[in-house]
PDB file of C-alpha atoms in Angstrom:
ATOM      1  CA  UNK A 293      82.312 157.819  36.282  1.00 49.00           C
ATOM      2  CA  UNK A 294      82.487 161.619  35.688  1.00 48.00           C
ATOM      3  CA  UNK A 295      81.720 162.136  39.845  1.00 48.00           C
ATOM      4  CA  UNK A 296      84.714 159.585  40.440  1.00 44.00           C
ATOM      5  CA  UNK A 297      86.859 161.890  38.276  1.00 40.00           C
ATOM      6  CA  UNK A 298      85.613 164.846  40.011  1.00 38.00           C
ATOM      7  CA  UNK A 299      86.408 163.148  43.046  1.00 35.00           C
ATOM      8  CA  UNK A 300      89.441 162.554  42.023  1.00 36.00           C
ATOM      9  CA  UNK A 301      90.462 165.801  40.633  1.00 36.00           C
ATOM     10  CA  UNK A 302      89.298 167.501  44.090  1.00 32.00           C
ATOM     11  CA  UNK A 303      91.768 164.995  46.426  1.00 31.00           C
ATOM     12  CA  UNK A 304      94.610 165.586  44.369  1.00 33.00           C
ATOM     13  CA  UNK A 305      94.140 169.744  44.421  1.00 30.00           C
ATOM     14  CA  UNK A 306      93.381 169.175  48.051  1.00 32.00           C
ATOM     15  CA  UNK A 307      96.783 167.335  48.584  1.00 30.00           C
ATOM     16  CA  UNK A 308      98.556 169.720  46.255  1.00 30.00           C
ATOM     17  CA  UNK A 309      97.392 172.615  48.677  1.00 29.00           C
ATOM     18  CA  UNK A 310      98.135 170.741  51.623  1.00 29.00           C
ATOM     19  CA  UNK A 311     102.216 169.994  50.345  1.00 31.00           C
ATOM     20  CA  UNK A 312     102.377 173.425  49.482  1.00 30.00           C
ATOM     21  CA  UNK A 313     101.105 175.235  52.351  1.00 28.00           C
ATOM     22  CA  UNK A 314     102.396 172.594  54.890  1.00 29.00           C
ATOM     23  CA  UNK A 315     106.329 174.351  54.758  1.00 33.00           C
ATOM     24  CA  UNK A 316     104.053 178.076  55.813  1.00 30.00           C
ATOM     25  CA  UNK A 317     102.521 176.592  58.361  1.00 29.00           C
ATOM     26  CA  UNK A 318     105.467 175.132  59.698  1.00 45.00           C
ATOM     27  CA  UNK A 319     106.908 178.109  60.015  1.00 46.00           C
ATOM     28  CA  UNK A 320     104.003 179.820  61.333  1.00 46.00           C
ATOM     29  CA  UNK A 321     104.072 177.964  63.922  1.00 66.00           C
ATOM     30  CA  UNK A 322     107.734 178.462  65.014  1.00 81.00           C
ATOM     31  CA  UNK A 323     108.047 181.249  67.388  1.00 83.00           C
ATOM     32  CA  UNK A 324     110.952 184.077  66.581  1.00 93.00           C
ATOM     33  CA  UNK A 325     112.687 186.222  69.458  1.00 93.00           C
ATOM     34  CA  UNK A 326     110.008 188.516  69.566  1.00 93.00           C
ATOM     35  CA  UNK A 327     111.782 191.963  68.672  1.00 95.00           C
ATOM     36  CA  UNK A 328     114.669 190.893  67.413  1.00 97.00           C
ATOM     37  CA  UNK A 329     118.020 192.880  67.171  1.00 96.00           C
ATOM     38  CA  UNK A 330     120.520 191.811  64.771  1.00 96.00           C
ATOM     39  CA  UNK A 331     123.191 194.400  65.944  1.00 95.00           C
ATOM     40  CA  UNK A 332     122.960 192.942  69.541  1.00 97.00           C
ATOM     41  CA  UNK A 333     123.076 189.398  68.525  1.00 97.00           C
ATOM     42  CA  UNK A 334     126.289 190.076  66.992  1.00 97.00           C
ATOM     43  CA  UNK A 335     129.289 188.973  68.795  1.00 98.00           C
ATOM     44  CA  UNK A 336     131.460 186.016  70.309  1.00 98.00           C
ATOM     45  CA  UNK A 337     128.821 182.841  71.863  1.00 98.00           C
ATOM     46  CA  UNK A 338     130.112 179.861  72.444  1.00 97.00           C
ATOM     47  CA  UNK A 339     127.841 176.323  71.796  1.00 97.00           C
ATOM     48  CA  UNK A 340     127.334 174.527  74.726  1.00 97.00           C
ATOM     49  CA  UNK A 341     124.655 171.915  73.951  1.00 98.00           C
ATOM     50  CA  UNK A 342     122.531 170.567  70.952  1.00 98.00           C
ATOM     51  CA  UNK A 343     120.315 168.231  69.900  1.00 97.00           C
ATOM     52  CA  UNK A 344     119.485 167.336  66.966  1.00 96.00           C
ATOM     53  CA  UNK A 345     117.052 164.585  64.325  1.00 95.00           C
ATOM     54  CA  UNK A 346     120.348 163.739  62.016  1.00 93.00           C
ATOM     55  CA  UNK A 347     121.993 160.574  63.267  1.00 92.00           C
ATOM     56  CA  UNK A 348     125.482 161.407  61.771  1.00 89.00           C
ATOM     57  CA  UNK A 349     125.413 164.918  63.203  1.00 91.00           C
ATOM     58  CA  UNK A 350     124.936 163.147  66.429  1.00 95.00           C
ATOM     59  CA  UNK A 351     127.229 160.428  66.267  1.00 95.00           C
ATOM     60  CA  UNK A 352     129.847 163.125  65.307  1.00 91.00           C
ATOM     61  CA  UNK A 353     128.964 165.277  68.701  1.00 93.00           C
ATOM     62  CA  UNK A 354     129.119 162.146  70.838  1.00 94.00           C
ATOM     63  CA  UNK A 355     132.410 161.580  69.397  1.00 92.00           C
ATOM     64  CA  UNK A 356     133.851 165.017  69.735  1.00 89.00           C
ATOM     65  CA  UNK A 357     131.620 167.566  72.298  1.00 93.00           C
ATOM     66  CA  UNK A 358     133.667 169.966  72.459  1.00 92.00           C
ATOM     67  CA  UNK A 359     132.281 173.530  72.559  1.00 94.00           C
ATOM     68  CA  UNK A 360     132.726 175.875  69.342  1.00 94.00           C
ATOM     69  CA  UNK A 361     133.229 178.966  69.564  1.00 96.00           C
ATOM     70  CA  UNK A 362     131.644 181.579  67.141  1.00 97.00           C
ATOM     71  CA  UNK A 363     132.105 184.715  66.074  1.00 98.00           C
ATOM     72  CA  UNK A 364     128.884 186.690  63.932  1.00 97.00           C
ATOM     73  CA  UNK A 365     129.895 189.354  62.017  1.00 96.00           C
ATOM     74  CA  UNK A 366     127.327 191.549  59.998  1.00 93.00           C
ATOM     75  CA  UNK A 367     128.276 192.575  56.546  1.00 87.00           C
ATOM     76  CA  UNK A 368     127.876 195.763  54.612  1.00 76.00           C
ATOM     77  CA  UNK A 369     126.219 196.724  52.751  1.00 80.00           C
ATOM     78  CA  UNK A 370     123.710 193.956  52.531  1.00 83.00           C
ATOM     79  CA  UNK A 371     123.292 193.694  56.362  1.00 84.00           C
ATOM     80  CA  UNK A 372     123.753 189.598  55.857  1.00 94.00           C
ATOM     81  CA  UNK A 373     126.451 188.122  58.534  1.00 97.00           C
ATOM     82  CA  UNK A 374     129.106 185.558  58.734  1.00 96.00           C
ATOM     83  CA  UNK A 375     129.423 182.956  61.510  1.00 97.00           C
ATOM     84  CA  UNK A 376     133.393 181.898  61.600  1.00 96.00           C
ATOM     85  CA  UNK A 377     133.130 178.649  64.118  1.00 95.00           C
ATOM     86  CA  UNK A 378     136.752 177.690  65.823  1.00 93.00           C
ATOM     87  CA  UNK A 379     136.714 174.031  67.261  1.00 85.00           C
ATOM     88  CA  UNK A 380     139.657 171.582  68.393  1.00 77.00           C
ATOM     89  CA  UNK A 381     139.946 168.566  66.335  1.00 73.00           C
ATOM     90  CA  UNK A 382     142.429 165.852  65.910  1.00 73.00           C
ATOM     91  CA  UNK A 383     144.349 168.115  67.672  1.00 76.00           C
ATOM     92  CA  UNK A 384     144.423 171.266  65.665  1.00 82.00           C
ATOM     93  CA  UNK A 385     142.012 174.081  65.314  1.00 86.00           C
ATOM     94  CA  UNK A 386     139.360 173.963  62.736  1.00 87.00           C
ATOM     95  CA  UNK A 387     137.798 177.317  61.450  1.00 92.00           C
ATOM     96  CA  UNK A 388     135.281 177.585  58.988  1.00 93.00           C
ATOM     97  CA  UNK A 389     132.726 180.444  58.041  1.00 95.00           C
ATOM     98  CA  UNK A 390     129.562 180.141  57.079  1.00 95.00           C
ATOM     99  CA  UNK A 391     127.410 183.098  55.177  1.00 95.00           C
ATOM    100  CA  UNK A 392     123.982 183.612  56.522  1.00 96.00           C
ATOM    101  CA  UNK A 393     121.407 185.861  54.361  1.00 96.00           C
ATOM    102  CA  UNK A 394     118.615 187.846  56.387  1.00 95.00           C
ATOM    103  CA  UNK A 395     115.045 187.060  55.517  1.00 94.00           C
ATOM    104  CA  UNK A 396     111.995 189.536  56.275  1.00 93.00           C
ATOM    105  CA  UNK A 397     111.351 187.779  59.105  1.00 94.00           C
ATOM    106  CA  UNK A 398     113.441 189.204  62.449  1.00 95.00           C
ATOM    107  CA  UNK A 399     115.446 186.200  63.548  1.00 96.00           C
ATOM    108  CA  UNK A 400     115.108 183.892  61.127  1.00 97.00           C
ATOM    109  CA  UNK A 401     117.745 183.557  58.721  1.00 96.00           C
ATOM    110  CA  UNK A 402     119.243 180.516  55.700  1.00 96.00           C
ATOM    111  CA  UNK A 403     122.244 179.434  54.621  1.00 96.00           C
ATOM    112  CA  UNK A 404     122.993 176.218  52.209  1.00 94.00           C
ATOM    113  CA  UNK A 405     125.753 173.788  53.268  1.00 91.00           C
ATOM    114  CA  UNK A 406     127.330 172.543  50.195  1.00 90.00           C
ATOM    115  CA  UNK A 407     129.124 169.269  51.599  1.00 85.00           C
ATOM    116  CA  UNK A 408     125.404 168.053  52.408  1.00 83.00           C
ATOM    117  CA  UNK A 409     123.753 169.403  49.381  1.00 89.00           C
ATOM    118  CA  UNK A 410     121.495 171.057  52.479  1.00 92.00           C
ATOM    119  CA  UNK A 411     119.630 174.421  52.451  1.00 94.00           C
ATOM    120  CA  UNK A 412     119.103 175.319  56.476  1.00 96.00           C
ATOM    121  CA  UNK A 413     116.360 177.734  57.712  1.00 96.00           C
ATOM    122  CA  UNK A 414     117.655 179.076  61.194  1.00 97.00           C
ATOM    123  CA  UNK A 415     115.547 180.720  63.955  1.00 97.00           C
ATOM    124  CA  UNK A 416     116.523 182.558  67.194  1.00 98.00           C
ATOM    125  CA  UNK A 417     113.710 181.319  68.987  1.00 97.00           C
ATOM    126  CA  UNK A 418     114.775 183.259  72.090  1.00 96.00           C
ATOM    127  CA  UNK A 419     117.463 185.160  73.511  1.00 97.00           C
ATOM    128  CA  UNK A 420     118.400 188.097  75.816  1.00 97.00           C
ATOM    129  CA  UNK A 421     121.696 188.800  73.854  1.00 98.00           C
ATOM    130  CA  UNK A 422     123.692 189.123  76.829  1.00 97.00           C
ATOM    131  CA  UNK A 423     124.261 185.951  78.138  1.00 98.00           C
ATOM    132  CA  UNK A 424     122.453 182.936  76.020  1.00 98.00           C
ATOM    133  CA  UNK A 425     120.476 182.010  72.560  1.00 98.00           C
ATOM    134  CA  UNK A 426     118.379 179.338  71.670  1.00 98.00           C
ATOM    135  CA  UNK A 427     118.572 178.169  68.298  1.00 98.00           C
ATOM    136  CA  UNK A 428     116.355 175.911  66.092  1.00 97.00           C
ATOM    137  CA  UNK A 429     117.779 174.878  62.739  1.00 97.00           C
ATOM    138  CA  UNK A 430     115.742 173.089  59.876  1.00 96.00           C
ATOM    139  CA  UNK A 431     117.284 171.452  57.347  1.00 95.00           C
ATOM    140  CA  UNK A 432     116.454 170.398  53.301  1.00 92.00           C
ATOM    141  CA  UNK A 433     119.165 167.792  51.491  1.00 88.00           C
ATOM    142  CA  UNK A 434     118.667 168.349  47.909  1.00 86.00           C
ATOM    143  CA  UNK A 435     117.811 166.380  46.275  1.00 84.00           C
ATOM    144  CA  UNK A 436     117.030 163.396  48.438  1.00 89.00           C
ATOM    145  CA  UNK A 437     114.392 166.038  50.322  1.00 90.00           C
ATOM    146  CA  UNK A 438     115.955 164.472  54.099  1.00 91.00           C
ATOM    147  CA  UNK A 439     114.635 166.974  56.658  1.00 94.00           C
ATOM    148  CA  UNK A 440     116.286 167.015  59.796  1.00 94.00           C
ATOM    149  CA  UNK A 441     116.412 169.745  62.736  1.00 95.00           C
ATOM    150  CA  UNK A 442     118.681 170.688  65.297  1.00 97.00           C
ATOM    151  CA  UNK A 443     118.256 172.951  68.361  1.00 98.00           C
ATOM    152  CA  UNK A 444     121.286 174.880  69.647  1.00 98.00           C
ATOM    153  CA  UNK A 445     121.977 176.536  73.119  1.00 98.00           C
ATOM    154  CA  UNK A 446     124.527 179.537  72.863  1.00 98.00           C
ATOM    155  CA  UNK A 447     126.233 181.328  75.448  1.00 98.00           C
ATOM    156  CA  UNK A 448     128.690 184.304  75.697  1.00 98.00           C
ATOM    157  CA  UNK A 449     130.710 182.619  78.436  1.00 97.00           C
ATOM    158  CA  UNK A 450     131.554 178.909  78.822  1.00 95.00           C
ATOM    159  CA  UNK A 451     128.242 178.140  81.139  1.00 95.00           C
ATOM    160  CA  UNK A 452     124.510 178.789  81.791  1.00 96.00           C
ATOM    161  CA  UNK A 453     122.660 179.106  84.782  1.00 97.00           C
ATOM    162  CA  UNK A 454     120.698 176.009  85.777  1.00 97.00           C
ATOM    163  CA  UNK A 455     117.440 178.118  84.900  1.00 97.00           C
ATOM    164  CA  UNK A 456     118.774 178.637  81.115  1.00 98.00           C
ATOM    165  CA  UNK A 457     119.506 175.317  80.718  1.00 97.00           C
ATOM    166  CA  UNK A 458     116.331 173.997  81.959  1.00 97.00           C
ATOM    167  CA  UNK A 459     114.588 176.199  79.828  1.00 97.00           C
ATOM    168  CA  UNK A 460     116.278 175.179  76.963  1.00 98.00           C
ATOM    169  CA  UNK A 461     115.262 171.040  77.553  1.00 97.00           C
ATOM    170  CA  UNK A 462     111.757 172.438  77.966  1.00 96.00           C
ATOM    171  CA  UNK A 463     112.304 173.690  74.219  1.00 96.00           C
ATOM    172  CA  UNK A 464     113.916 170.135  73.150  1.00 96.00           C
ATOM    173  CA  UNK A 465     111.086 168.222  74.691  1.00 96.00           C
ATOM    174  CA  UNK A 466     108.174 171.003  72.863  1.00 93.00           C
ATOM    175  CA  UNK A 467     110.067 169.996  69.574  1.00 91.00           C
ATOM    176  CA  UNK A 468     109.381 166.053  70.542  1.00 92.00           C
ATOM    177  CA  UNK A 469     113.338 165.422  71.568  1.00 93.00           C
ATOM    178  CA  UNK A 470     114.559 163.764  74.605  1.00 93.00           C
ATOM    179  CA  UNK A 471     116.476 165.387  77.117  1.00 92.00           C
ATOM    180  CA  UNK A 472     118.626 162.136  76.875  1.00 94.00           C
ATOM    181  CA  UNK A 473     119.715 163.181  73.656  1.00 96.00           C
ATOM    182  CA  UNK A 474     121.102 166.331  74.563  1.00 97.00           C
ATOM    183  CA  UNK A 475     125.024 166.443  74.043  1.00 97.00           C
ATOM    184  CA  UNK A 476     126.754 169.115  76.665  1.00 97.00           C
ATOM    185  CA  UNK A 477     130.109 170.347  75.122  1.00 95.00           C
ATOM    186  CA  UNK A 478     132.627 170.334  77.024  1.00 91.00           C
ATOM    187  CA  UNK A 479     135.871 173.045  76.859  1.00 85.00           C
ATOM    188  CA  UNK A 480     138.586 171.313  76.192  1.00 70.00           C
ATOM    189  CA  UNK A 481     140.782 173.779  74.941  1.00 56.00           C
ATOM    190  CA  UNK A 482     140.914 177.643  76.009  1.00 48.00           C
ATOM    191  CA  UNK A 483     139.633 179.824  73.080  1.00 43.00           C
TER     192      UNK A 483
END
């Protein structure tokens, strides 16, 4: 009896270690833009394709792929940064702004989305500033614990290069997506 309850004991401090040091790992494992720079991710991009595990964020991009246009703004003193997305809806333009905070971790930064109830880890997993950024978002809803992810190509004109955009479903398929999921926006209105 007392070497079942040791047993015991041992499996659930094993599983206990495991759920908490699952999220590290996780995040271990996802590569940053090695030598990040803040200051020259700044700037006007434009999102021209994404992918993502969350069926209603999908169903809502098949519906409406149009590309968003964003604008990052860093903010003193704190050195966080605001994104203010413009997209064309129901015929009007939509702005909203979202406030990222920096982590210690070059190119990796959260922000909570309060409609959802969501806390979002983001990660520029690569990017050479200049002309494109990939993005991988994770997402939390609190408190149902739904994880979801999302992986984000950004430009700083309307288009990639065939080579950019190939490299970016070679990141989709590495995170287990289909390049059949992948929603191109498309510009439907001049920015």
């Amino acid at each position: 009896m007392q070497g079942t309850l040791s047993l015991g004991s041992l499996l659930i401090l094993g599983l206990a270690w495991i759920l908490q040091a699952g999220p590290v790992l996780q995040d271990a494992l996802i590569p940053v833009q090695e030598n990040f720079d803040l200051g020259r991710f700044m700037g006007k991009w434009y999102e021209l394709a994404v992918v993502s595990t969350c069926p209603y964020y999908m169903q809502d991009k098949r519906e409406n792929p149009v590309v968003v246009a964003l604008d990052l703004q860093q903010v003193a003193p704190d050195g966080n940064f605001t994104m203010t997305s413009a997209r064309f809806r129901n015929g009007t333009c939509k702005h909203r702004t979202t406030n990222y905070r920096l982590t210690d971790t070059p190119g990796r930064f959260f922000h909570h989305v309060a409609r959802f109830g969501a806390d979002v880890d983001s990660f520029v997993v690569h990017s050479n500033y200049d002309e494109y950024a990939m993005m991988l978002l994770l997402s939390t809803e609190k408190p149902s614990g739904i994880k979801t992810s999302k992986i984000k190509l950004y430009s700083r004109s309307l288009s990639v290069s065939a080579a950019v955009l190939e490299y970016f479903k070679r990141l989709v398929r590495e995170h287990g997506l289909s390049d059949d999921a992948i929603i191109m926006n498309q510009n439907k209105v001049t920015y």
